Every structure is written in structure tokens, then in C-alpha cells.
Amino acid sequence: MDIQPFLDRLRDDEALTDNLTDEQATPLLAWGESRLEKAATDGEAREVIETIRRINRCVGDGEEFEKLFPVAPAAEEPPTAPPPADTGDSASDKQSS
């Protein structure tokens, strides 16, 4: 698969990060480039671009960037949803009965 068109889009399409500060865009684009280099199909590469586009759109709608893309030293994994709410029936709760 030729990833160059996707890398070019990532680097040249200002609309992907127009709602982000440079401090926000830099790690997000680095994550995107890393994921594109690992993409095995055009579909996977498109998904990376679309994820960046969605994060940019959400920030433009007022969501906090850090909640959408927790900045880590090596952001290899895609942004994740928050963990499920605690239902109160964990193993430790059951043992205390």
C-alpha cells in the first residue's frame, strides 16, 4: 500500500487541525503519522485521517482536547472511550457480603 498520499494529506490539509493549537496538533499529527506507517490497507489509513478530523471537529464544538486525546510520551494507541461506570458489583463487593 502506498501511504504517501495519506501522509501528504496529514501534513498539508489544514482543515484537519484548524480548531487545534500547535501544542495540541503536534502530538496528534505525530500519532497519525505513526499509525499511517503501520496501516495495512487504504481503509485503515482513511480511518486514521477520519479520527483526526473528528477530534478536530469535537474541539471546535467545545470539547476538551485532553479528554479526546490524552497526550502521552508515546501515543501509539488511538484515543479511547472513558471506562464504563462502576456498577457496584465488583468482586471485592461480593466478597464483603
PDB file of C-alpha atoms in Angstrom:
ATOM      1  CA  MET A   1       0.000   0.000   0.000  1.00  0.00           C
ATOM      2  CA  ASP A   2       1.254   3.475  -0.869  1.00  0.00           C
ATOM      3  CA  ILE A   3       0.796   5.646   2.221  1.00  0.00           C
ATOM      4  CA  GLN A   4       2.347   8.766   0.694  1.00  0.00           C
ATOM      5  CA  PRO A   5      -0.987  10.334  -0.371  1.00  0.00           C
ATOM      6  CA  PHE A   6      -2.270   9.899   3.183  1.00  0.00           C
ATOM      7  CA  LEU A   7       0.905  11.354   4.698  1.00  0.00           C
ATOM      8  CA  ASP A   8       0.632  14.292   2.283  1.00  0.00           C
ATOM      9  CA  ARG A   9      -2.969  14.892   3.343  1.00  0.00           C
ATOM     10  CA  LEU A  10      -1.992  14.685   7.004  1.00  0.00           C
ATOM     11  CA  ARG A  11       0.745  17.283   6.511  1.00  0.00           C
ATOM     12  CA  ASP A  12      -0.998  19.588   4.043  1.00  0.00           C
ATOM     13  CA  ASP A  13      -4.713  19.618   4.936  1.00  0.00           C
ATOM     14  CA  GLU A  14      -5.050  22.489   7.397  1.00  0.00           C
ATOM     15  CA  ALA A  15      -8.724  21.626   7.912  1.00  0.00           C
ATOM     16  CA  LEU A  16      -7.618  18.544   9.865  1.00  0.00           C
ATOM     17  CA  THR A  17      -6.297  20.712  12.696  1.00  0.00           C
ATOM     18  CA  ASP A  18      -7.799  24.174  12.225  1.00  0.00           C
ATOM     19  CA  ASN A  19      -9.525  24.058  15.638  1.00  0.00           C
ATOM     20  CA  LEU A  20      -6.394  22.940  17.495  1.00  0.00           C
ATOM     21  CA  THR A  21      -3.465  24.852  18.941  1.00  0.00           C
ATOM     22  CA  ASP A  22       0.033  23.927  17.782  1.00  0.00           C
ATOM     23  CA  GLU A  23       0.586  22.217  21.148  1.00  0.00           C
ATOM     24  CA  GLN A  24      -2.467  20.029  20.502  1.00  0.00           C
ATOM     25  CA  ALA A  25      -1.896  19.402  16.807  1.00  0.00           C
ATOM     26  CA  THR A  26       1.749  18.322  17.097  1.00  0.00           C
ATOM     27  CA  PRO A  27       1.238  15.111  19.143  1.00  0.00           C
ATOM     28  CA  LEU A  28      -1.994  14.279  17.310  1.00  0.00           C
ATOM     29  CA  LEU A  29      -0.291  14.536  13.921  1.00  0.00           C
ATOM     30  CA  ALA A  30       2.695  12.530  15.188  1.00  0.00           C
ATOM     31  CA  TRP A  31       0.277   9.823  16.343  1.00  0.00           C
ATOM     32  CA  GLY A  32      -1.443   9.956  12.948  1.00  0.00           C
ATOM     33  CA  GLU A  33       1.823   9.622  11.054  1.00  0.00           C
ATOM     34  CA  SER A  34       2.862   6.665  13.195  1.00  0.00           C
ATOM     35  CA  ARG A  35      -0.486   4.948  12.628  1.00  0.00           C
ATOM     36  CA  LEU A  36      -0.370   5.612   8.880  1.00  0.00           C
ATOM     37  CA  GLU A  37       3.052   3.995   8.662  1.00  0.00           C
ATOM     38  CA  LYS A  38       1.533   0.863  10.237  1.00  0.00           C
ATOM     39  CA  ALA A  39      -1.662   0.868   8.175  1.00  0.00           C
ATOM     40  CA  ALA A  40      -2.048  -2.238   6.058  1.00  0.00           C
ATOM     41  CA  THR A  41      -4.953  -1.030   3.919  1.00  0.00           C
ATOM     42  CA  ASP A  42      -6.363   2.175   2.475  1.00  0.00           C
ATOM     43  CA  GLY A  43      -9.340   1.695   4.800  1.00  0.00           C
ATOM     44  CA  GLU A  44      -7.113   1.741   7.876  1.00  0.00           C
ATOM     45  CA  ALA A  45      -5.346   4.847   6.598  1.00  0.00           C
ATOM     46  CA  ARG A  46      -8.674   6.594   5.952  1.00  0.00           C
ATOM     47  CA  GLU A  47      -9.775   5.701   9.485  1.00  0.00           C
ATOM     48  CA  VAL A  48      -6.692   7.433  10.926  1.00  0.00           C
ATOM     49  CA  ILE A  49      -7.420  10.600   8.935  1.00  0.00           C
ATOM     50  CA  GLU A  50     -11.082  10.483   9.949  1.00  0.00           C
ATOM     51  CA  THR A  51     -10.184  10.067  13.639  1.00  0.00           C
ATOM     52  CA  ILE A  52      -8.044  13.203  13.472  1.00  0.00           C
ATOM     53  CA  ARG A  53     -10.837  15.032  11.654  1.00  0.00           C
ATOM     54  CA  ARG A  54     -13.373  14.009  14.342  1.00  0.00           C
ATOM     55  CA  ILE A  55     -11.110  15.132  17.185  1.00  0.00           C
ATOM     56  CA  ASN A  56     -10.612  18.493  15.465  1.00  0.00           C
ATOM     57  CA  ARG A  57     -14.373  18.859  14.958  1.00  0.00           C
ATOM     58  CA  CYS A  58     -15.137  17.980  18.587  1.00  0.00           C
ATOM     59  CA  VAL A  59     -12.612  20.533  19.850  1.00  0.00           C
ATOM     60  CA  GLY A  60     -14.251  23.102  17.588  1.00  0.00           C
ATOM     61  CA  ASP A  61     -17.575  22.200  19.211  1.00  0.00           C
ATOM     62  CA  GLY A  62     -16.142  22.925  22.656  1.00  0.00           C
ATOM     63  CA  GLU A  63     -14.930  19.552  23.910  1.00  0.00           C
ATOM     64  CA  GLU A  64     -11.621  19.431  25.763  1.00  0.00           C
ATOM     65  CA  PHE A  65      -8.773  18.129  23.623  1.00  0.00           C
ATOM     66  CA  GLU A  66      -7.114  16.344  26.574  1.00  0.00           C
ATOM     67  CA  LYS A  67     -10.245  14.252  27.135  1.00  0.00           C
ATOM     68  CA  LEU A  68     -10.340  13.235  23.471  1.00  0.00           C
ATOM     69  CA  PHE A  69      -6.621  12.605  23.057  1.00  0.00           C
ATOM     70  CA  PRO A  70      -4.691  12.140  26.288  1.00  0.00           C
ATOM     71  CA  VAL A  71      -1.175  13.249  25.431  1.00  0.00           C
ATOM     72  CA  ALA A  72       1.330  10.569  26.394  1.00  0.00           C
ATOM     73  CA  PRO A  73       5.046  10.315  25.609  1.00  0.00           C
ATOM     74  CA  ALA A  74       4.423   7.588  23.027  1.00  0.00           C
ATOM     75  CA  ALA A  75       0.855   7.939  21.854  1.00  0.00           C
ATOM     76  CA  GLU A  76       0.699   4.719  19.876  1.00  0.00           C
ATOM     77  CA  GLU A  77      -2.874   3.718  20.569  1.00  0.00           C
ATOM     78  CA  PRO A  78      -5.909   5.556  19.261  1.00  0.00           C
ATOM     79  CA  PRO A  79      -7.958   7.715  21.569  1.00  0.00           C
ATOM     80  CA  THR A  80     -10.185   5.615  23.800  1.00  0.00           C
ATOM     81  CA  ALA A  81     -13.601   5.990  25.328  1.00  0.00           C
ATOM     82  CA  PRO A  82     -13.801   6.508  29.085  1.00  0.00           C
ATOM     83  CA  PRO A  83     -14.041   3.327  31.161  1.00  0.00           C
ATOM     84  CA  PRO A  84     -17.514   2.003  31.925  1.00  0.00           C
ATOM     85  CA  ALA A  85     -19.181   3.357  35.044  1.00  0.00           C
ATOM     86  CA  ASP A  86     -18.736   1.309  38.220  1.00  0.00           C
ATOM     87  CA  THR A  87     -21.917  -0.692  38.754  1.00  0.00           C
ATOM     88  CA  GLY A  88     -21.045  -1.551  42.320  1.00  0.00           C
ATOM     89  CA  ASP A  89     -20.931  -5.319  41.770  1.00  0.00           C
ATOM     90  CA  SER A  90     -17.196  -5.835  41.592  1.00  0.00           C
ATOM     91  CA  ALA A  91     -15.588  -8.976  43.008  1.00  0.00           C
ATOM     92  CA  SER A  92     -14.488  -7.145  46.158  1.00  0.00           C
ATOM     93  CA  ASP A  93     -18.084  -6.017  46.815  1.00  0.00           C
ATOM     94  CA  LYS A  94     -19.325  -9.604  46.509  1.00  0.00           C
ATOM     95  CA  GLN A  95     -16.697 -10.902  48.934  1.00  0.00           C
ATOM     96  CA  SER A  96     -17.758  -8.472  51.657  1.00  0.00           C
ATOM     97  CA  SER A  97     -21.284  -9.944  51.912  1.00  0.00           C
TER      98      SER A  97
END
